[in-house]
XYZ file of C-alpha atoms in Angstrom:
760
model
C -14.458 -20.953 -2.421
C -15.586 -18.552 -4.787
C -12.448 -17.183 -5.297
C -9.373 -19.217 -5.532
C -7.651 -18.732 -2.345
C -5.897 -21.382 -1.974
C -3.938 -20.609 -5.046
C -2.254 -17.249 -3.702
C 1.194 -17.969 -2.795
C 2.647 -14.870 -0.645
C 6.431 -15.350 -1.589
C 5.272 -13.734 -5.155
C 7.235 -10.681 -5.261
C 9.934 -11.493 -2.577
C 12.813 -12.599 -4.529
C 14.909 -9.159 -4.004
C 18.207 -7.294 -3.477
C 19.278 -3.579 -2.103
C 19.755 -2.992 -5.989
C 17.034 -4.982 -7.797
C 13.477 -4.678 -6.486
C 11.225 -7.293 -8.005
C 8.409 -6.409 -5.541
C 10.301 -5.774 -2.550
C 7.520 -7.517 -0.745
C 7.494 -9.825 2.601
C 5.365 -13.066 2.361
C 3.159 -11.421 4.901
C 0.083 -13.220 6.536
C -2.704 -11.765 8.517
C -6.377 -10.562 8.165
C -7.131 -7.536 5.841
C -5.684 -4.445 6.794
C -4.573 -5.969 10.750
C -2.482 -4.916 13.134
C 0.187 -7.256 12.650
C 1.696 -9.393 10.083
C 3.502 -12.857 10.292
C 6.478 -13.950 8.191
C 8.671 -16.807 8.332
C 12.538 -15.094 9.276
C 15.053 -16.249 6.899
C 17.669 -13.605 7.501
C 17.974 -12.206 10.866
C 19.147 -8.706 11.123
C 18.310 -7.790 7.442
C 15.915 -5.481 6.183
C 14.600 -7.868 3.641
C 14.278 -10.723 6.172
C 12.678 -12.932 4.257
C 13.983 -14.861 0.941
C 12.411 -17.695 -1.304
C 16.161 -19.374 -1.858
C 16.711 -19.524 1.649
C 17.072 -23.273 3.542
C 16.655 -22.013 7.022
C 14.159 -20.699 9.345
C 14.967 -18.753 12.384
C 11.203 -18.421 13.568
C 8.171 -16.631 12.697
C 8.187 -12.699 13.170
C 5.339 -10.443 13.998
C 6.274 -7.571 12.108
C 5.006 -4.045 11.103
C 7.127 -3.306 8.316
C 5.918 -1.879 5.311
C 8.958 -1.692 3.082
C 12.381 -2.331 3.209
C 13.064 1.000 3.043
C 11.181 1.775 6.149
C 12.527 -0.854 8.251
C 10.430 -2.506 11.272
C 9.006 -1.452 14.726
C 7.799 -3.371 17.437
C 8.681 -6.470 16.204
C 9.315 -10.300 17.925
C 10.266 -13.286 16.473
C 8.999 -16.487 17.908
C 10.392 -19.992 17.686
C 9.473 -23.607 19.149
C 11.932 -26.256 18.858
C 12.459 -29.902 20.242
C 15.876 -30.079 21.547
C 18.249 -33.277 22.203
C 19.813 -34.143 25.335
C 23.010 -32.527 23.775
C 21.254 -29.144 22.802
C 19.020 -29.180 25.975
C 23.193 -29.096 27.719
C 23.991 -26.008 25.799
C 20.728 -24.159 26.856
C 22.296 -24.778 30.550
C 25.578 -22.914 29.713
C 25.452 -19.266 28.813
C 24.967 -18.943 24.914
C 26.503 -16.499 22.883
C 24.392 -14.433 20.178
C 25.705 -16.692 17.420
C 25.236 -20.026 19.360
C 21.439 -18.731 20.322
C 20.646 -18.006 16.952
C 22.232 -21.331 15.880
C 20.047 -23.660 18.523
C 16.540 -21.596 17.524
C 17.245 -22.212 13.699
C 16.136 -25.148 11.743
C 16.121 -26.067 7.766
C 12.716 -26.378 6.333
C 11.578 -27.369 2.702
C 9.952 -24.284 1.053
C 8.228 -26.712 -1.365
C 6.423 -27.976 1.496
C 5.487 -25.130 3.147
C 2.474 -22.976 2.955
C 2.430 -19.061 2.876
C -1.412 -18.013 2.663
C -2.871 -14.688 3.072
C -4.484 -16.218 6.358
C -2.275 -19.558 7.034
C 1.853 -19.750 7.454
C 3.080 -23.136 7.925
C 6.522 -25.210 7.895
C 8.183 -28.205 9.321
C 11.486 -28.026 11.339
C 13.647 -30.408 9.370
C 15.817 -30.504 12.690
C 13.274 -31.800 14.868
C 10.170 -32.394 12.683
C 8.383 -29.558 14.520
C 5.225 -28.947 12.425
C 4.446 -25.210 13.170
C 1.614 -23.229 12.101
C -0.116 -19.652 11.906
C -3.157 -18.430 11.840
C -3.865 -14.662 12.716
C -6.240 -12.405 13.490
C -7.226 -8.512 13.773
C -4.844 -8.470 16.880
C -2.684 -11.200 17.409
C -2.613 -15.483 16.196
C -3.066 -18.850 17.074
C -0.020 -20.629 17.013
C 0.041 -24.957 16.465
C 3.377 -26.863 16.837
C 2.517 -30.842 15.967
C 5.592 -33.434 16.400
C 6.655 -35.756 13.902
C 6.255 -39.118 15.081
C 9.109 -40.258 12.977
C 11.554 -38.086 14.981
C 12.637 -38.581 18.173
C 11.231 -37.054 21.374
C 13.280 -34.397 23.223
C 12.784 -31.177 25.332
C 10.531 -28.350 23.786
C 11.707 -25.036 24.130
C 10.320 -21.872 23.296
C 12.211 -18.590 22.236
C 11.427 -15.146 21.836
C 13.737 -12.307 20.189
C 12.748 -8.481 21.383
C 13.935 -5.403 22.184
C 16.374 -5.138 24.807
C 14.561 -2.018 25.695
C 11.720 -4.441 26.627
C 10.541 -6.250 29.738
C 8.826 -9.339 29.968
C 6.879 -11.556 32.842
C 6.392 -14.944 33.159
C 3.330 -16.206 35.232
C 2.962 -20.267 35.008
C 0.939 -20.660 31.682
C 1.263 -16.938 30.469
C 4.286 -14.748 29.122
C 3.368 -11.030 28.844
C 6.025 -9.030 26.960
C 6.815 -5.565 25.967
C 9.446 -4.499 23.202
C 9.848 -1.027 21.384
C 12.421 -1.144 18.334
C 11.776 1.976 16.040
C 13.629 2.155 12.750
C 12.952 5.609 12.492
C 10.168 8.067 13.641
C 9.557 11.868 14.695
C 8.795 11.127 18.328
C 10.312 7.536 18.890
C 7.415 6.512 21.195
C 5.888 3.596 20.456
C 5.938 -0.290 21.476
C 4.056 -3.049 21.301
C 2.830 -5.407 24.176
C 2.199 -9.192 23.644
C 0.759 -12.260 25.719
C 0.878 -15.631 25.201
C -1.216 -18.171 26.385
C -0.290 -22.048 26.673
C -2.719 -24.553 27.241
C -3.480 -25.898 30.764
C -0.881 -27.947 32.288
C 2.217 -26.594 30.179
C 4.282 -23.664 32.090
C 6.698 -21.304 30.862
C 9.922 -21.467 32.813
C 13.051 -19.472 32.209
C 16.065 -20.994 30.228
C 17.876 -17.692 30.156
C 18.803 -14.102 28.015
C 20.985 -13.886 25.913
C 22.231 -10.519 24.781
C 21.937 -10.794 20.533
C 23.580 -7.249 19.665
C 22.073 -4.536 18.065
C 19.547 -3.922 20.737
C 18.210 -7.389 20.844
C 17.608 -10.004 23.485
C 16.390 -13.596 22.945
C 14.327 -15.242 25.939
C 14.774 -19.070 25.893
C 11.954 -20.760 27.720
C 11.452 -24.296 29.179
C 8.033 -25.328 27.969
C 7.223 -27.405 31.417
C 4.574 -30.203 31.199
C 4.316 -30.568 27.603
C 4.386 -34.188 27.687
C 1.360 -34.022 29.752
C -1.104 -32.876 26.297
C -2.863 -35.172 24.265
C -0.606 -36.078 21.164
C 1.866 -33.556 22.701
C 0.765 -30.947 20.365
C 1.334 -27.015 21.469
C -1.625 -24.805 20.658
C -0.566 -20.933 21.623
C -2.765 -17.992 21.765
C -0.969 -14.768 20.549
C -2.746 -10.938 21.701
C -1.298 -7.986 21.114
C -2.046 -4.399 22.121
C -0.169 -0.859 21.597
C -2.001 0.144 24.651
C -1.299 -1.432 27.527
C -0.930 -5.345 29.592
C -4.627 -4.386 30.665
C -6.077 -4.269 27.191
C -4.105 -7.064 26.235
C -6.671 -9.117 28.329
C -9.663 -6.716 27.059
C -8.858 -7.756 23.705
C -8.664 -11.494 23.949
C -11.890 -11.212 25.786
C -14.060 -9.061 23.026
C -12.630 -11.676 20.564
C -14.673 -14.017 18.949
C -11.301 -15.756 18.088
C -9.500 -16.399 20.729
C -10.847 -19.602 22.891
C -11.932 -21.082 19.720
C -10.676 -24.609 18.242
C -7.702 -24.502 15.859
C -10.159 -25.471 13.586
C -12.644 -23.240 13.911
C -9.800 -20.026 14.387
C -8.721 -21.100 10.832
C -12.174 -20.781 9.283
C -12.600 -17.598 10.739
C -9.682 -16.022 9.050
C -10.264 -17.757 5.801
C -13.675 -16.376 5.942
C -12.234 -12.799 6.423
C -10.433 -13.135 3.286
C -12.716 -14.749 1.180
C -15.377 -11.843 2.391
C -12.559 -9.400 1.388
C -11.301 -11.270 -2.394
C -15.060 -12.237 -3.232
C -16.017 -8.494 -3.728
C -14.248 -8.814 -6.901
C -14.548 -12.007 -9.490
C -12.851 -12.323 -13.052
C -13.166 -15.335 -15.151
C -10.416 -15.939 -17.669
C -9.916 -19.077 -20.261
C -6.192 -18.815 -18.528
C -6.261 -19.730 -14.644
C -2.889 -17.927 -14.165
C -3.936 -14.845 -14.943
C -7.055 -15.009 -12.608
C -4.423 -16.455 -10.137
C -2.446 -13.199 -10.690
C -5.249 -11.026 -10.256
C -6.246 -12.472 -6.474
C -2.719 -12.220 -5.632
C -2.560 -8.663 -6.312
C -6.337 -8.113 -4.756
C -4.583 -9.566 -1.469
C -1.961 -7.149 -1.665
C -3.863 -4.154 -1.621
C -5.047 -5.392 1.936
C -2.130 -5.718 3.675
C -1.956 -1.737 4.168
C -2.769 0.329 6.145
C -2.607 -1.545 9.126
C -5.174 -1.132 12.205
C -3.078 0.580 15.336
C -6.676 1.001 17.112
C -8.349 -1.232 19.529
C -11.840 -0.952 21.364
C -12.518 0.676 24.996
C -14.554 -1.478 27.591
C -17.463 0.509 26.194
C -17.012 -0.803 22.750
C -15.193 2.827 21.716
C -12.481 2.616 19.540
C -8.868 4.195 21.168
C -5.264 4.021 20.386
C -2.284 4.636 21.836
C -0.978 7.605 19.880
C 2.964 7.967 18.510
C 2.311 12.020 18.596
C 0.975 12.350 22.021
C 2.368 9.192 23.819
C -0.892 8.693 25.294
C -4.390 6.798 24.961
C -6.487 9.249 22.604
C -10.104 8.380 21.245
C -10.617 7.081 17.844
C -9.360 5.137 15.149
C -5.937 4.940 13.870
C -4.358 3.409 11.238
C -0.472 3.404 10.292
C 2.180 1.868 7.522
C 1.133 3.861 4.554
C 2.595 6.202 2.355
C 0.032 8.657 0.789
C 2.528 9.451 -1.820
C 2.288 5.521 -3.137
C -1.335 4.816 -2.185
C -3.629 7.772 -3.199
C -3.231 7.226 -6.881
C -4.900 3.513 -6.923
C -5.511 2.060 -3.326
C -7.977 4.363 -2.150
C -10.038 4.822 -5.328
C -9.991 0.982 -5.215
C -11.136 1.111 -1.545
C -14.110 3.440 -2.705
C -15.049 0.712 -4.677
C -14.554 -2.767 -2.908
C -14.745 -1.720 1.109
C -16.228 1.392 1.002
C -17.710 1.254 4.600
C -14.071 1.160 5.286
C -13.198 4.632 3.726
C -14.575 6.832 6.938
C -12.403 4.661 9.187
C -9.231 5.661 7.063
C -10.331 9.199 6.901
C -10.977 9.125 10.632
C -7.304 7.230 11.115
C -5.916 10.260 9.217
C -7.789 13.023 10.989
C -6.319 11.428 14.227
C -2.766 12.541 13.159
C -4.080 16.239 12.306
C -5.626 16.522 15.950
C -2.533 15.303 17.905
C 0.226 16.608 15.558
C -1.074 19.544 13.701
C -0.209 18.461 9.750
C -1.624 15.985 7.840
C 0.306 12.549 7.385
C 2.712 11.986 4.256
C 4.229 8.533 5.392
C 3.304 7.123 8.831
C 5.562 4.368 10.057
C 4.269 4.442 13.031
C 4.147 8.361 13.214
C 5.628 10.627 10.704
C 8.518 9.721 8.375
C 8.223 12.835 6.128
C 9.225 10.846 3.182
C 8.368 11.418 -0.464
C 7.241 14.616 -1.639
C 3.791 16.695 -1.646
C 0.961 16.092 0.599
C -0.805 13.722 -1.328
C -3.207 12.645 1.262
C -5.146 15.741 0.274
C -6.297 13.603 -2.732
C -7.462 10.833 -0.497
C -9.354 13.271 1.225
C -10.816 14.960 -1.584
C -11.778 11.549 -3.357
C -13.658 10.396 -0.445
C -15.882 14.130 0.004
C -16.414 14.211 -3.413
C -17.657 10.608 -3.364
C -19.908 11.272 -0.524
C -18.162 8.840 1.634
C -17.623 10.861 4.730
C -20.227 12.953 7.012
C -20.083 16.608 6.492
C -18.616 16.742 10.245
C -15.741 14.702 9.483
C -15.317 16.390 5.988
C -15.140 19.800 7.449
C -12.549 18.877 10.473
C -10.340 17.390 7.167
C -10.973 20.517 5.345
C -9.696 22.339 7.928
C -6.873 20.100 8.518
C -5.687 20.316 4.822
C -5.858 24.289 4.833
C -3.266 24.198 7.634
C -1.237 22.023 6.170
C -0.992 23.709 2.921
C -0.817 27.394 4.537
C 1.474 26.760 7.835
C 4.918 26.774 7.534
C 6.200 23.517 9.608
C 9.470 23.876 11.732
C 9.995 19.986 11.668
C 11.166 18.933 8.191
C 8.837 16.029 8.292
C 5.987 17.621 8.167
C 3.413 19.739 5.785
C 4.652 21.490 2.751
C 8.276 21.689 2.452
C 9.077 25.332 1.343
C 5.514 26.356 1.249
C 6.336 30.234 1.558
C 8.593 30.174 -1.669
C 5.587 28.273 -3.315
C 3.044 30.757 -2.372
C 5.476 33.400 -3.332
C 6.336 32.322 -6.776
C 4.121 30.073 -7.810
C 6.813 26.974 -7.495
C 9.685 25.957 -5.769
C 13.338 27.408 -6.522
C 15.433 24.690 -7.605
C 17.495 25.233 -4.437
C 14.395 23.481 -2.630
C 15.504 19.418 -3.559
C 13.291 17.493 -5.524
C 11.466 21.194 -7.000
C 9.589 20.406 -9.853
C 7.979 17.115 -7.947
C 6.946 19.136 -5.305
C 5.500 21.957 -7.078
C 3.397 20.007 -8.985
C 2.362 17.664 -6.213
C 1.347 20.847 -4.423
C -0.698 22.140 -7.128
C -2.563 19.032 -7.462
C -3.050 19.205 -3.660
C -4.662 22.693 -4.355
C -7.048 21.324 -6.853
C -7.982 18.934 -4.373
C -8.385 21.333 -1.630
C -10.784 22.945 -3.984
C -12.945 20.398 -4.647
C -13.504 19.748 -0.899
C -14.069 23.732 -0.234
C -16.552 23.919 -3.286
C -18.406 20.510 -1.789
C -18.490 22.194 1.593
C -19.695 25.606 0.353
C -16.590 27.735 0.770
C -16.895 29.352 -2.572
C -14.210 31.827 -2.407
C -11.831 29.704 -1.021
C -12.823 27.074 -3.833
C -11.885 29.528 -6.462
C -8.530 30.788 -5.037
C -7.284 26.996 -4.610
C -8.628 26.255 -8.051
C -6.452 29.146 -9.450
C -3.444 28.453 -7.440
C -3.482 24.779 -8.984
C -2.639 26.002 -12.403
C 0.673 26.501 -10.865
C 2.184 23.978 -12.876
C 2.351 26.069 -15.743
C 5.169 28.062 -14.392
C 7.559 25.040 -14.802
C 6.889 24.193 -18.204
C 9.074 24.470 -20.766
C 7.752 24.800 -24.565
C 10.946 24.028 -26.537
C 11.353 20.296 -24.577
C 7.745 20.078 -23.557
C 9.013 18.927 -20.015
C 8.995 20.485 -16.711
C 11.832 22.333 -15.836
C 13.367 23.477 -12.393
C 13.700 27.477 -12.457
C 15.964 29.402 -10.088
C 14.345 32.189 -7.974
C 14.325 34.680 -10.605
C 12.175 32.555 -12.957
C 15.191 31.270 -14.983
C 15.336 27.714 -16.125
C 18.210 25.964 -15.147
C 20.707 25.622 -17.857
C 22.942 22.666 -18.781
C 19.339 20.466 -19.342
C 19.686 16.314 -19.731
C 15.954 15.053 -20.131
C 17.169 11.757 -18.920
C 19.236 12.911 -16.025
C 17.605 11.642 -12.665
C 17.176 13.119 -9.027
C 17.947 17.028 -8.365
C 14.960 18.439 -9.167
C 13.224 15.324 -9.646
C 11.918 12.364 -7.481
C 12.976 8.852 -8.281
C 12.815 9.558 -12.349
C 14.215 12.154 -14.823
C 11.737 14.753 -16.622
C 10.652 11.913 -18.497
C 8.927 10.396 -15.881
C 7.866 13.393 -13.826
C 6.791 16.422 -16.178
C 3.123 14.908 -16.784
C 1.966 14.607 -13.417
C -1.013 17.480 -13.829
C -3.875 15.055 -13.070
C -6.134 17.514 -12.646
C -5.958 19.399 -15.890
C -4.530 16.854 -18.699
C -6.246 19.017 -21.386
C -4.542 21.979 -20.317
C -1.162 20.030 -20.546
C -2.205 19.082 -24.248
C -3.036 22.638 -25.007
C 0.432 23.613 -23.584
C 2.579 21.272 -26.160
C 0.486 22.610 -28.784
C -2.502 20.491 -29.416
C -3.762 16.741 -29.484
C -1.120 15.613 -32.413
C 1.893 17.449 -30.296
C 0.711 15.858 -27.125
C 0.629 12.450 -28.944
C 4.008 12.868 -30.545
C 5.495 13.575 -27.092
C 4.114 10.549 -25.551
C 5.816 8.276 -28.450
C 8.895 10.014 -27.855
C 8.454 9.129 -24.269
C 7.926 5.191 -24.746
C 9.847 4.775 -27.988
C 13.141 5.887 -27.088
C 15.844 3.936 -25.213
C 15.489 3.300 -21.588
C 18.625 5.441 -20.694
C 19.268 7.340 -17.630
C 21.841 9.348 -15.884
C 22.623 9.273 -12.100
C 23.598 13.074 -12.035
C 21.225 14.006 -9.426
C 21.799 11.173 -7.098
C 25.354 10.609 -8.054
C 25.059 6.733 -7.853
C 22.875 4.046 -9.414
C 19.689 3.777 -7.446
C 17.345 0.246 -7.866
C 14.356 2.282 -9.923
C 16.853 3.197 -12.794
C 17.875 -0.158 -13.177
C 13.808 -1.453 -13.215
C 12.805 1.027 -15.492
C 16.092 0.459 -17.804
C 15.149 -3.892 -17.620
C 12.169 -2.902 -19.534
C 11.622 -2.326 -23.463
C 9.130 0.734 -22.442
C 11.248 3.584 -22.936
C 10.822 6.198 -20.380
C 7.421 4.585 -19.160
C 8.720 3.433 -15.810
C 5.606 1.386 -14.776
C 8.078 -0.160 -11.905
C 7.410 3.482 -10.005
C 4.755 5.360 -8.629
C 4.650 8.683 -11.269
C 4.735 6.443 -14.275
C 1.416 4.991 -12.956
C -1.248 7.190 -15.328
C 1.516 7.248 -17.999
C -0.435 4.651 -20.569
C -3.725 6.608 -20.527
C -2.312 10.169 -21.394
C -3.158 9.010 -24.722
C -6.601 9.266 -24.134
C -6.697 12.717 -23.059
C -4.868 13.619 -26.868
C -8.037 11.964 -28.060
C -6.236 8.383 -28.962
C -8.311 5.878 -26.737
C -6.558 2.887 -28.522
C -3.197 4.047 -28.275
C -4.066 3.599 -24.648
C -5.452 0.347 -24.836
C -2.592 -1.407 -26.717
C 0.108 0.237 -24.364
C -2.101 -1.034 -20.976
C -2.974 -4.660 -22.138
C 0.822 -5.048 -23.175
C 1.560 -3.970 -19.709
C -0.957 -5.931 -17.877
C -0.067 -9.254 -19.661
C 4.158 -8.600 -19.272
C 4.757 -6.583 -16.765
C 3.182 -9.010 -13.575
C 4.588 -13.001 -13.807
C 3.367 -15.402 -10.759
C 6.665 -16.086 -9.446
C 9.020 -14.806 -6.699
C 10.484 -12.185 -8.680
C 6.801 -11.039 -10.054
C 6.522 -7.360 -9.948
C 8.897 -5.065 -11.932
C 9.539 -2.755 -9.468
C 8.742 -1.932 -5.821
C 5.201 -2.982 -4.757
C 4.628 -0.111 -2.094
C 1.799 -0.760 0.109
C -0.026 -2.616 -2.532
C 0.133 0.179 -5.109
C 1.475 -1.663 -8.074
C -1.004 -4.702 -7.156
C -4.194 -1.893 -7.016
C -2.814 -0.560 -10.035
C -3.397 -4.180 -12.086
C -6.440 -4.734 -10.538
C -8.144 -1.678 -11.534
C -6.494 -1.332 -15.042
C -7.195 -5.352 -15.515
C -11.072 -3.950 -14.896
C -10.713 -1.500 -17.714
C -10.964 1.496 -15.173
C -8.205 3.982 -13.746
C -8.769 7.001 -11.264
C -6.213 9.376 -13.009
C -7.719 12.213 -11.119
C -8.776 11.176 -7.586
C -10.631 14.018 -6.017
C -13.281 13.636 -8.662
C -15.880 10.721 -9.114
C -14.528 9.459 -12.709
C -12.753 6.464 -13.451
C -11.042 6.482 -17.029
C -11.981 3.868 -19.376
C -8.959 1.814 -20.503
C -9.439 -1.906 -21.466
C -10.493 -5.045 -19.511
C -8.696 -8.017 -19.895
C -11.623 -10.166 -18.762
C -13.786 -12.794 -20.418
C -16.069 -10.905 -17.400
C -15.560 -9.482 -14.104
C -17.614 -8.631 -11.381
C -17.847 -5.730 -8.590
C -20.139 -7.379 -6.194
C -21.987 -4.940 -4.274
C -24.171 -4.903 -1.372
C -27.905 -5.790 -1.339
C -27.123 -8.322 -4.366
C -26.109 -5.447 -6.653
C -23.432 -5.282 -8.827
C -21.506 -3.829 -11.977
C -20.451 -6.334 -14.563
C -17.668 -6.170 -17.556
C -18.108 -8.475 -20.106
C -16.159 -8.669 -23.096
C -18.048 -9.872 -26.116
C -15.029 -11.252 -28.363
C -12.435 -12.157 -25.981
C -8.852 -12.584 -27.397
C -5.513 -12.129 -26.260
C -4.444 -10.644 -29.723
C -7.223 -8.603 -30.077
C -6.028 -5.329 -27.992
C -8.183 -2.236 -28.839
C -11.753 -1.558 -27.819
C -13.880 -0.463 -30.736
C -17.276 -0.120 -29.023
C -19.110 0.107 -25.944
C -22.389 -0.420 -24.290
C -23.538 0.586 -20.695
C -26.613 -1.031 -19.737
C -27.581 -2.090 -23.310
C -27.129 1.301 -24.685
C -24.291 2.593 -26.727
C -21.416 4.321 -24.414
C -18.979 6.728 -26.417
C -17.539 8.464 -23.628
C -14.011 7.293 -22.199
C -14.852 7.647 -18.535
C -17.209 6.394 -16.165
C -18.828 7.878 -12.694
C -18.622 6.545 -9.143
C -22.229 6.706 -9.305
C -22.613 4.819 -12.621
C -20.488 1.775 -10.978
C -22.007 1.710 -7.299
C -25.880 1.635 -9.071
C -24.738 -1.696 -10.469
C -25.050 -2.385 -14.098
C -22.942 -3.858 -16.701
C -20.616 -2.642 -19.551
C -19.732 -4.508 -22.322
C -16.748 -3.887 -24.605
C -16.036 -5.359 -28.168
C -12.224 -5.711 -29.402
C -10.772 -5.489 -32.381
C -7.308 -5.462 -34.008
C -6.954 -2.411 -35.745
C -7.954 1.200 -34.501
C -9.926 3.883 -36.026
C -7.526 6.805 -36.903
C -10.530 9.721 -35.964
C -9.660 11.149 -32.546
C -12.234 10.958 -29.959
C -13.981 14.559 -29.471
C -13.198 16.543 -26.352
C -16.929 16.222 -24.456
C -16.011 12.425 -24.541
C -12.512 12.501 -22.615
C -12.105 12.500 -19.110
C -12.297 15.362 -16.419
C -10.043 18.143 -17.071
C -9.975 21.716 -15.773
C -9.544 23.168 -19.156
C -12.660 20.984 -20.248
C -14.752 21.558 -17.109
C -13.207 24.929 -15.714
C -14.717 27.546 -17.575
C -18.080 25.886 -16.181
C -17.171 25.575 -13.106
C -15.551 29.114 -12.402
C -18.674 30.590 -13.606
C -20.873 28.704 -11.005
C -18.279 29.751 -8.028
C -18.654 33.172 -9.137
C -22.113 32.880 -9.070
C -22.257 31.308 -5.676
C -19.517 33.922 -4.193
C -21.808 37.058 -5.580
C -24.937 35.154 -3.881
C -22.912 34.792 -0.776
C -22.105 38.145 -0.946
C -25.364 39.593 -1.344
C -26.765 37.280 1.584
C -28.861 35.208 -0.681
């Protein structure tokens, strides 16, 4: 293969606890953006249902859990066992939940198991069965092979699903429905599944055990297994959110089901190779390359497809909002507060063909529920401040990745979400009327600073889409409204602070105090979220030198925190404090852009030093490999982009800020044989500042590339050095900010508004 697929171990980042996240990931096996994930379950009943230190497996879980904080929905745990005569006798009598769980379990050796993006395999030490799973878009193929060194026994299969679900047995076919929900607005979503055994094997019900907590465990005799040559069991597992009839349609439409095991595994591996080979990197340290590809794998785990295909080949989906079959694409398990910053700017580069599908899925939510989504799993969960899906939309529109009719309908949904006060706390802009009246949210609204800053950035994103679609009057209004962050800036501290209804800053301010007006952080992490106008934030601080001193204060002070707003220690506090980067909490999304901020003050070399240190120290190829929550692949996407030397500080524009590439060479492999290459002329672990760059053979002094620059193909070369220049860069060479580009754009908008008024 052209990429080191076999070196990816999905257990990286899975050694976690409630108090400390080191990824908070699960070892997902699936296909890129597929409908289901498959995970070895070692801790039934827990949100972190896999842990790498466990030595007991309870089965393979088909899961839709995006993070332990969200919980799972429509999940099933499957297991096959080969029972001794005594154990078979146990199954003839009613089992308790504890006895049933024990009977299904088996020890396994993690060092002999395979945890790959598209393949999961382990051996049950209890009976010698080798269990393997190879997934596809809407199901999986399962292979169970006995070990000849173990005695023969009675083959049985178990399935854990919701008690509120149902099942049907018909010969070699098992059909079920399961509908667990960890929490959602409407609570009306489930998944159908069908398991098909090979010819000669039939399912016979032994018993159903009440497992408590709304679960049941089916025990099925695999009758006729002894008639299969070599006594291997090849099961096919297809799923659907729509109906039992759709199960059959999904099976027939697939080019996966009905193939041999080897053909199925090759097809899944090819799907991963296609995704992973979109980027190629080289470095003299193989582990660093392995780290890159693990992160790249993680970026394709979410969002998950929740659409299927009609008989006539049209995309359709079961809506968790209307409870009905609806036309079009739908994706779930995505928190846009997490992913707008990194994932979607990455997708625009490596899978631009997927972006309009993602956007159609986002629009489906607005069509069926009125408001644009914030955090889907499976429907709206309403978590995190702001409506930052606006940035996902604006980024795609500005980069011309969606057709005009789709862009127009998305724009209308953006306006509705921004301007309509929701009666449901999960949706839209919380406190929207206060924000419009005051220009900020007062402290009486929880997380008021974060919400105010996020709303201001969303206003910028709306203005970008309005301008692209020719709605110049509204573009100007929203662009002016995007300056609302200024209301909360405190000149004395250089930080964003909460105000009351009368416009007064709250007293007793402690800059390290977490919570209250801030989300998962203090004023230090949350005061720089002016993604669209950082040059203005520099000016508010008093200019380049003063802003740079504020950044030095941010990273050079102790990583101390006060639990004030929460009243207890949350895991994000500990994850920040365990590192020596001051208040730069790269372990959480609000800090993702902080290492790039020196560029906006004219000190790019200081950003290079920060970035290279973070990239080499913050990610390890171990089970505790991440420095914090790896939400929806967002931290991995940060590493992928940053390691190339680019980052989208301002999604909703066509710019990627230039940092420092850590690769000897890297390539974005575009269609039709085109590519964009990054080359380091003098690669070194020690040299940590970029002295010069050349773009397509010409000296290049700007500190950003446009999307068009990259997608046209070409080459960016960098020369590294040890000591930086002390001369600040000119403002014209710095990345996008309204304060730099705004006056020209305002004048342009004024002209266009005037032209429209006169009918020109």
